[in-house]
XYZ file of N, CA and C in Angstrom:
429
model
N 12.907 235.688 149.204
C 11.503 235.380 148.628
C 10.513 236.215 149.345
N 9.569 236.828 148.626
C 8.322 237.593 149.047
C 7.433 236.527 149.774
N 6.907 236.963 150.815
C 5.936 236.204 151.475
C 4.545 236.055 150.665
N 3.947 234.957 150.805
C 2.718 234.754 150.095
C 1.766 235.828 150.592
N 1.668 236.066 151.975
C 0.751 237.176 152.467
C 0.959 238.464 151.849
N 2.246 238.894 151.583
C 2.566 240.121 151.053
C 2.071 240.125 149.622
N 2.049 239.124 148.932
C 1.693 238.990 147.569
C 0.101 239.026 147.382
N -0.584 238.579 148.359
C -2.104 238.602 148.218
C -2.667 239.901 148.057
N -2.055 240.995 148.674
C -2.582 242.312 148.521
C -2.403 242.822 147.024
N -1.430 242.284 146.435
C -1.124 242.835 145.037
C -1.675 241.882 143.897
N -2.416 240.851 144.305
C -2.883 239.928 143.378
C -4.000 240.429 142.425
N -4.956 241.162 143.082
C -5.903 241.873 142.288
C -7.027 241.040 141.624
N -7.270 239.967 142.179
C -8.347 239.169 141.585
C -9.615 239.561 142.006
N -10.527 240.018 141.196
C -11.940 240.431 141.648
C -12.941 239.291 141.358
N -14.013 239.388 142.178
C -14.982 238.351 141.959
C -15.541 238.240 140.680
N -15.691 239.326 140.012
C -16.309 239.490 138.715
C -15.550 238.661 137.668
N -14.150 238.546 137.944
C -13.475 237.675 136.913
C -13.614 236.295 137.062
N -14.154 235.813 138.226
C -14.264 234.511 138.556
C -15.654 233.910 138.094
N -16.498 234.863 137.497
C -17.841 234.492 136.983
C -17.497 233.388 135.914
N -18.516 232.523 135.797
C -18.481 231.466 134.743
C -18.541 232.066 133.367
N -17.717 231.542 132.424
C -17.999 232.113 131.065
C -18.493 230.868 130.091
N -19.098 229.906 130.757
C -19.539 228.726 130.001
C -20.649 229.302 129.060
N -20.549 228.670 127.838
C -21.589 229.078 126.889
C -21.453 230.434 126.146
N -20.369 231.098 126.612
C -20.088 232.400 125.825
C -18.816 232.280 125.102
N -18.624 233.215 124.149
C -17.321 232.981 123.403
C -16.656 234.297 123.557
N -15.384 234.232 123.388
C -14.593 235.453 123.499
C -14.473 236.050 125.012
N -14.141 237.303 125.035
C -13.820 237.829 126.402
C -15.137 238.314 127.107
N -16.376 238.038 126.385
C -17.619 238.528 127.018
C -17.884 237.876 128.387
N -17.555 236.648 128.472
C -17.847 235.928 129.585
C -16.816 236.136 130.882
N -15.896 237.065 130.699
C -14.895 237.467 131.644
C -15.069 238.888 131.955
N -14.822 239.310 133.191
C -14.791 240.737 133.379
C -13.858 241.523 132.419
N -14.298 242.565 131.945
C -13.354 243.355 131.070
C -13.503 242.810 129.702
N -13.313 243.581 128.630
C -13.196 243.138 127.261
C -11.884 243.377 126.668
N -11.505 242.465 126.031
C -10.014 242.396 125.448
C -9.026 241.960 126.404
N -7.856 242.534 126.318
C -6.753 241.849 127.063
C -6.774 242.326 128.565
N -7.166 243.694 128.811
C -7.002 244.075 130.236
C -8.255 243.964 131.027
N -8.224 243.146 131.991
C -9.463 242.929 132.864
C -9.889 244.266 133.726
N -11.026 244.385 134.163
C -11.475 245.549 134.850
C -10.621 245.859 136.114
N -10.229 244.910 136.807
C -9.556 245.127 138.084
C -7.962 245.359 137.813
N -7.440 244.917 136.754
C -6.064 245.217 136.535
C -5.843 246.720 136.209
N -4.834 247.446 136.627
C -4.688 248.773 136.357
C -3.941 248.879 135.022
N -4.359 249.861 134.198
C -3.778 249.983 132.899
C -2.316 250.125 132.958
N -1.775 251.006 133.789
C -0.320 251.113 133.798
C 0.456 249.730 134.383
N -0.225 248.967 134.898
C 0.416 247.708 135.326
C 0.618 246.650 134.073
N -0.311 246.858 133.093
C -0.392 245.966 131.913
C 0.400 246.495 130.736
N 0.492 247.885 130.746
C 0.905 248.469 129.408
C 2.237 248.019 128.943
N 3.208 247.713 130.057
C 4.456 247.247 129.682
C 4.541 245.869 129.058
N 3.498 245.145 129.473
C 3.316 243.822 128.882
C 2.404 243.677 127.582
N 1.592 244.812 127.283
C 0.612 244.777 126.306
C 1.056 244.223 124.997
N 2.185 244.541 124.492
C 2.718 243.963 123.243
C 2.797 242.531 123.251
N 3.231 241.898 124.347
C 3.435 240.556 124.511
C 2.162 239.727 124.589
N 1.143 240.498 125.273
C -0.248 239.981 125.338
C -0.853 239.859 124.033
N -0.677 241.028 123.245
C -1.272 241.090 121.981
C -0.720 240.015 121.068
N 0.506 239.733 121.035
C 1.214 238.586 120.234
C 0.704 237.365 120.642
N 0.504 237.177 122.030
C 0.037 235.896 122.557
C -1.373 235.552 122.050
N -2.250 236.598 122.060
C -3.632 236.333 121.596
C -3.585 236.085 120.119
N -2.813 236.774 119.399
C -2.691 236.506 117.876
C -2.103 235.152 117.521
N -1.139 234.751 118.425
C -0.680 233.359 118.165
C -1.726 232.339 118.441
N -2.453 232.485 119.506
C -3.571 231.592 119.705
C -4.553 231.486 118.589
N -4.882 232.767 118.033
C -5.929 232.786 116.856
C -5.219 232.000 115.733
N -3.985 232.288 115.393
C -3.289 231.663 114.311
C -3.269 230.214 114.455
N -3.047 229.696 115.589
C -2.827 228.158 115.899
C -4.240 227.554 116.007
N -5.212 228.304 115.906
C -6.598 227.614 115.709
C -7.358 227.339 116.936
N -6.859 228.007 118.051
C -7.555 227.747 119.524
C -9.021 228.211 119.268
N -9.926 227.564 120.184
C -11.416 227.998 120.257
C -11.567 229.433 120.567
N -12.533 230.133 120.048
C -12.865 231.442 120.414
C -12.867 231.761 121.875
N -13.304 230.779 122.692
C -13.420 231.081 124.173
C -11.992 231.177 124.765
N -11.111 230.302 124.214
C -9.765 230.166 124.704
C -8.940 231.480 124.264
N -9.155 231.859 123.087
C -8.584 233.139 122.500
C -9.032 234.353 123.308
N -10.310 234.300 123.900
C -10.741 235.371 124.678
C -10.349 235.301 126.046
N -10.298 234.145 126.599
C -9.907 233.895 128.052
C -8.517 233.921 128.483
N -7.589 233.279 127.643
C -6.156 233.077 127.938
C -5.583 234.460 128.237
N -5.587 235.266 127.109
C -4.909 236.678 127.220
C -5.405 237.442 128.374
N -6.782 237.321 128.764
C -7.215 238.123 129.850
C -6.583 237.551 131.159
N -6.545 236.167 131.303
C -5.899 235.616 132.577
C -4.340 235.830 132.648
N -3.707 235.862 131.421
C -2.309 236.109 131.321
C -2.093 237.537 131.596
N -3.039 238.424 131.253
C -2.970 239.913 131.565
C -2.965 240.137 133.030
N -3.860 239.352 133.773
C -3.815 239.386 135.226
C -2.507 239.004 135.738
N -1.849 238.066 135.212
C -0.614 237.430 135.734
C 0.463 238.599 135.401
N 0.431 239.181 134.219
C 1.442 240.176 133.700
C 1.123 241.419 134.695
N 0.014 241.868 135.117
C -0.195 243.046 135.945
C 0.404 242.687 137.295
N 0.297 241.431 137.727
C 0.816 241.000 138.980
C 2.249 241.067 138.994
N 2.822 240.592 137.899
C 4.303 240.630 137.738
C 4.873 242.140 137.702
N 4.082 242.925 137.110
C 4.540 244.344 136.819
C 4.602 244.996 138.269
N 3.470 244.752 138.961
C 3.504 245.261 140.351
C 4.539 244.817 141.315
N 5.128 243.650 140.935
C 6.364 243.141 141.626
C 7.674 243.438 141.136
N 7.639 244.506 140.082
C 8.867 244.941 139.521
C 9.345 244.095 138.260
N 8.697 243.258 137.796
C 8.948 242.493 136.545
C 8.335 243.247 135.405
N 9.226 244.042 134.573
C 8.723 244.770 133.494
C 8.950 244.144 132.175
N 9.581 243.074 132.204
C 9.846 242.331 130.802
C 9.962 240.835 131.158
N 9.571 240.114 130.090
C 9.637 238.609 130.198
C 10.944 238.057 130.609
N 12.034 238.745 130.179
C 13.391 238.306 130.701
C 13.768 238.335 132.191
N 12.795 239.076 132.864
C 12.941 239.245 134.264
C 12.187 238.202 135.129
N 11.393 237.361 134.442
C 10.486 236.489 135.167
C 11.238 235.267 135.454
N 11.042 234.722 136.624
C 11.694 233.572 137.064
C 10.709 232.540 137.493
N 11.098 231.168 137.491
C 10.099 230.246 137.898
C 9.549 230.418 139.291
N 10.437 231.033 140.197
C 9.931 231.357 141.482
C 8.759 232.348 141.340
N 8.731 233.318 140.372
C 7.481 234.108 140.324
C 6.195 233.266 139.902
N 6.226 232.367 138.996
C 5.179 231.377 138.715
C 4.692 230.634 139.977
N 5.588 230.094 140.807
C 5.246 229.336 141.995
C 4.647 230.320 143.021
N 5.163 231.593 143.192
C 4.512 232.398 143.944
C 3.058 232.829 143.652
N 2.917 232.939 142.345
C 1.655 233.433 141.905
C 0.725 232.241 142.055
N 1.097 231.010 141.838
C 0.361 229.840 142.213
C -0.105 229.791 143.628
N 0.867 229.984 144.538
C 0.428 229.973 146.050
C -0.472 231.175 146.362
N -0.243 232.279 145.770
C -1.165 233.381 145.868
C -2.579 233.076 145.458
N -2.757 232.337 144.334
C -4.115 231.895 143.846
C -4.742 230.905 144.914
N -3.851 230.150 145.518
C -4.317 229.136 146.399
C -4.824 229.717 147.729
N -4.107 230.844 148.221
C -4.477 231.483 149.526
C -5.466 232.578 149.303
N -5.591 233.034 148.038
C -6.705 234.159 147.727
C -8.109 233.852 148.336
N -8.656 234.857 148.871
C -10.062 234.876 149.298
C -10.876 235.699 148.604
N -12.047 235.126 148.086
C -12.985 235.866 147.229
C -13.733 236.929 148.296
N -14.571 237.680 147.668
C -15.280 238.754 148.331
C -16.105 238.088 149.503
N -16.631 236.911 149.374
C -17.359 236.192 150.353
C -16.510 235.443 151.326
N -15.179 235.659 151.289
C -14.236 235.044 152.077
C -13.954 233.616 151.883
N -14.313 233.108 150.759
C -14.244 231.751 150.475
C -12.977 231.581 149.536
N -12.460 230.441 149.540
C -11.316 230.011 148.502
C -11.721 230.154 147.250
N -10.688 230.397 146.421
C -10.951 230.510 144.967
C -11.122 229.053 144.529
N -12.192 228.633 143.665
C -12.331 227.402 143.341
C -11.092 226.679 142.635
N -11.040 225.299 142.734
C -9.843 224.739 142.208
C -9.837 224.971 140.762
N -11.145 224.876 140.083
C -11.274 225.029 138.567
C -10.693 226.340 138.279
N -10.993 227.352 138.980
C -10.468 228.708 138.623
C -9.064 228.766 138.709
N -8.515 228.229 139.733
C -7.019 228.116 139.901
C -6.359 227.471 138.658
N -6.899 226.284 138.408
C -6.391 225.620 137.132
C -6.554 226.475 135.925
N -7.598 227.037 135.629
C -7.873 227.911 134.536
C -6.707 228.939 134.421
N -6.549 229.754 135.548
C -5.444 230.686 135.576
C -4.033 230.148 135.279
N -3.774 229.019 135.858
C -2.408 228.349 135.644
C -2.191 227.854 134.387
N -3.335 227.361 133.663
C -3.283 226.854 132.340
C -2.898 228.077 131.377
N -3.526 229.094 131.535
C -3.271 230.368 130.800
C -1.867 230.878 131.017
N -1.377 230.819 132.306
C -0.090 231.343 132.424
C 0.949 230.413 131.953
N 0.730 229.066 131.991
C 1.633 228.133 131.354
C 1.729 228.274 129.948
N 0.535 228.696 129.260
C 0.569 228.821 127.862
C 1.249 230.141 127.473
N 1.087 231.175 128.304
C 1.650 232.477 128.075
C 3.260 232.364 128.265
N 3.635 231.784 129.346
C 5.112 231.550 129.612
C 5.747 230.710 128.488
N 5.058 229.609 128.049
C 5.534 228.897 126.979
C 5.709 229.565 125.738
N 4.672 230.455 125.417
C 4.810 231.395 124.254
C 5.991 232.399 124.320
N 6.145 232.933 125.421
C 7.300 233.910 125.593
C 8.665 233.170 125.381
N 8.682 231.950 125.866
C 10.021 231.298 125.623
C 10.218 230.975 124.325
N 9.090 230.413 123.507
C 9.264 230.092 122.220
C 9.478 231.216 121.174
N 8.967 232.319 121.598
C 9.195 233.486 120.814
C 10.521 234.139 121.155
N 11.214 233.707 121.994
C 12.572 234.203 122.366
C 12.469 235.430 123.202
N 11.476 235.642 123.953
C 11.459 236.875 124.855
C 11.859 236.480 126.150
N 11.805 235.292 126.617
C 12.198 234.791 127.946
C 13.148 233.837 127.836
N 13.976 233.769 128.865
C 15.167 232.709 128.815
C 14.627 231.292 129.132
């Protein structure tokens, strides 16, 4: 198991992504537009881009609110970039341990002001990750 401290360096959560998106719709309330956030490297997300696009489309088709359709794929994209940097290049390689390690990394993450990531931000990320992993499983991409 990789230590949580080793994971923190690859988490890549920027303070801009933590800004409130209350009152805004779509991805405008979050750093970056579309699926790839500003602090996630393009090469880290490109292997996962197809799955993230399908996830966003599924959210639209199922009638989720515009804010959710804009936010969940961005947060899932951060998770996908984090997975990619850990060597997980496809949904079939993701394990429950990866999700738990990501949760711990969020808990121990320090913002630019050296403060803890707000619980509401952690919950928001984990809700998006849960929806994304559920989508991957239902679509037959993950075991």
